[in-house]
């Protein structure tokens, strides 16, 4: 996935291109709600002022389920390795919609845990 390539290059702007640039974008991460693309960008910038702290993402497994014309559900399992080797595990479900400029996440729910 090209999205992961941008994340692993710590290219936040490139990564965020894969999210719907709308105030109606909805993200739920570990129970916290983020509404809108601008707030998502701001949340990443607050959480990771040093982009290298984003870590390295490894997609362990993904399942893609078409939902209809131009819509798909993905369920993914991830390992995130931070500087120093600390690992966090994540699972997420995302709804993608096809737009004229490509597929974009329109809603996402993710949960993380550290073993």
Coordinates of C-alpha atoms in Angstrom, one line a residue:
X1 CA 0.0 0.0 0.0
X2 CA 1.4 3.4 -1.0
X3 CA -0.2 4.8 2.2
X4 CA 2.2 2.8 4.3
X5 CA 5.2 3.9 2.2
X6 CA 4.4 7.5 3.0
X7 CA 3.9 6.7 6.7
X8 CA 7.3 4.9 6.9
X9 CA 9.0 7.8 5.1
X10 CA 7.6 10.0 7.8
X11 CA 5.9 12.0 5.1
X12 CA 2.8 13.2 7.0
X13 CA 1.5 15.3 4.1
X14 CA 1.8 12.3 1.7
X15 CA 0.1 10.0 4.2
X16 CA -2.8 12.3 4.8
X17 CA -3.6 12.5 1.1
X18 CA -5.2 9.1 1.5
X19 CA -7.8 10.6 3.9
X20 CA -11.0 12.4 2.7
X21 CA -10.3 16.1 3.0
X22 CA -13.7 16.9 4.4
X23 CA -15.0 18.1 7.8
X24 CA -17.2 14.9 7.6
X25 CA -14.1 12.6 7.9
X26 CA -14.6 10.6 11.1
X27 CA -11.8 8.8 12.9
X28 CA -12.1 6.9 16.3
X29 CA -8.7 5.9 17.7
X30 CA -8.6 4.1 21.1
X31 CA -12.0 5.7 21.9
X32 CA -11.1 9.3 21.0
X33 CA -13.1 10.9 18.2
X34 CA -11.5 13.1 15.5
X35 CA -13.9 14.9 13.2
X36 CA -12.6 16.3 9.9
X37 CA -9.4 16.2 7.9
X38 CA -8.0 19.4 9.4
X39 CA -8.4 18.1 12.9
X40 CA -6.8 14.8 11.9
X41 CA -3.8 16.7 10.6
X42 CA -3.6 18.8 13.7
X43 CA -3.8 15.7 15.9
X44 CA -0.9 14.1 14.1
X45 CA 1.1 17.3 14.3
X46 CA 0.4 17.6 18.1
X47 CA 1.2 14.0 18.8
X48 CA 4.3 13.8 16.6
X49 CA 6.1 17.2 16.5
X50 CA 9.2 15.2 15.5
X51 CA 8.0 13.2 12.5
X52 CA 10.7 10.5 13.2
X53 CA 8.6 9.6 16.3
X54 CA 5.9 8.2 14.0
X55 CA 7.9 4.9 13.9
X56 CA 7.8 2.2 11.3
X57 CA 4.6 0.5 10.2
X58 CA 4.3 -3.2 9.1
X59 CA 1.0 -4.4 7.7
X60 CA 0.8 -7.9 9.0
X61 CA -2.6 -8.8 7.5
X62 CA -5.4 -7.1 5.6
X63 CA -8.8 -8.1 4.5
X64 CA -10.7 -6.1 1.9
X65 CA -14.4 -6.4 1.5
X66 CA -16.2 -4.5 -1.3
X67 CA -19.3 -2.8 -0.1
X68 CA -20.7 -1.6 -3.4
X69 CA -19.6 0.5 -6.3
X70 CA -16.9 2.8 -5.2
X71 CA -16.9 1.6 -1.5
X72 CA -14.7 -0.9 0.4
X73 CA -14.1 -2.0 4.0
X74 CA -10.6 -2.9 5.0
X75 CA -9.7 -4.6 8.3
X76 CA -5.9 -4.5 9.0
X77 CA -3.5 -5.7 11.6
X78 CA -0.3 -3.7 12.1
X79 CA 2.9 -3.7 14.1
X80 CA 4.4 -0.2 14.8
X81 CA 8.0 -0.2 15.8
X82 CA 9.2 3.0 17.5
X83 CA 12.8 4.2 17.8
X84 CA 14.5 2.0 20.4
X85 CA 12.6 -1.0 19.3
X86 CA 9.4 -0.6 21.3
X87 CA 6.5 -2.3 19.5
X88 CA 2.8 -1.4 19.5
X89 CA 0.1 -3.5 17.9
X90 CA -2.9 -2.1 16.1
X91 CA -6.0 -3.3 14.4
X92 CA -8.2 -1.0 12.4
X93 CA -11.2 -1.0 10.2
X94 CA -11.6 1.6 7.5
X95 CA -14.2 2.5 4.9
X96 CA -12.7 3.7 1.7
X97 CA -14.6 5.6 -1.0
X98 CA -13.4 6.0 -4.6
X99 CA -13.1 9.7 -5.6
X100 CA -11.9 11.1 -9.0
X101 CA -8.4 11.4 -7.5
X102 CA -8.3 7.9 -6.0
X103 CA -9.4 5.9 -2.9
X104 CA -9.7 7.8 0.4
X105 CA -10.5 6.8 3.9
X106 CA -13.8 8.3 4.9
X107 CA -14.1 6.7 8.3
X108 CA -11.8 4.6 10.5
X109 CA -11.7 2.9 13.8
X110 CA -8.5 1.7 15.4
X111 CA -7.3 0.2 18.6
X112 CA -3.8 -0.2 19.9
X113 CA -2.1 -2.2 22.6
X114 CA 1.4 -2.7 23.9
X115 CA 2.2 -6.2 25.0

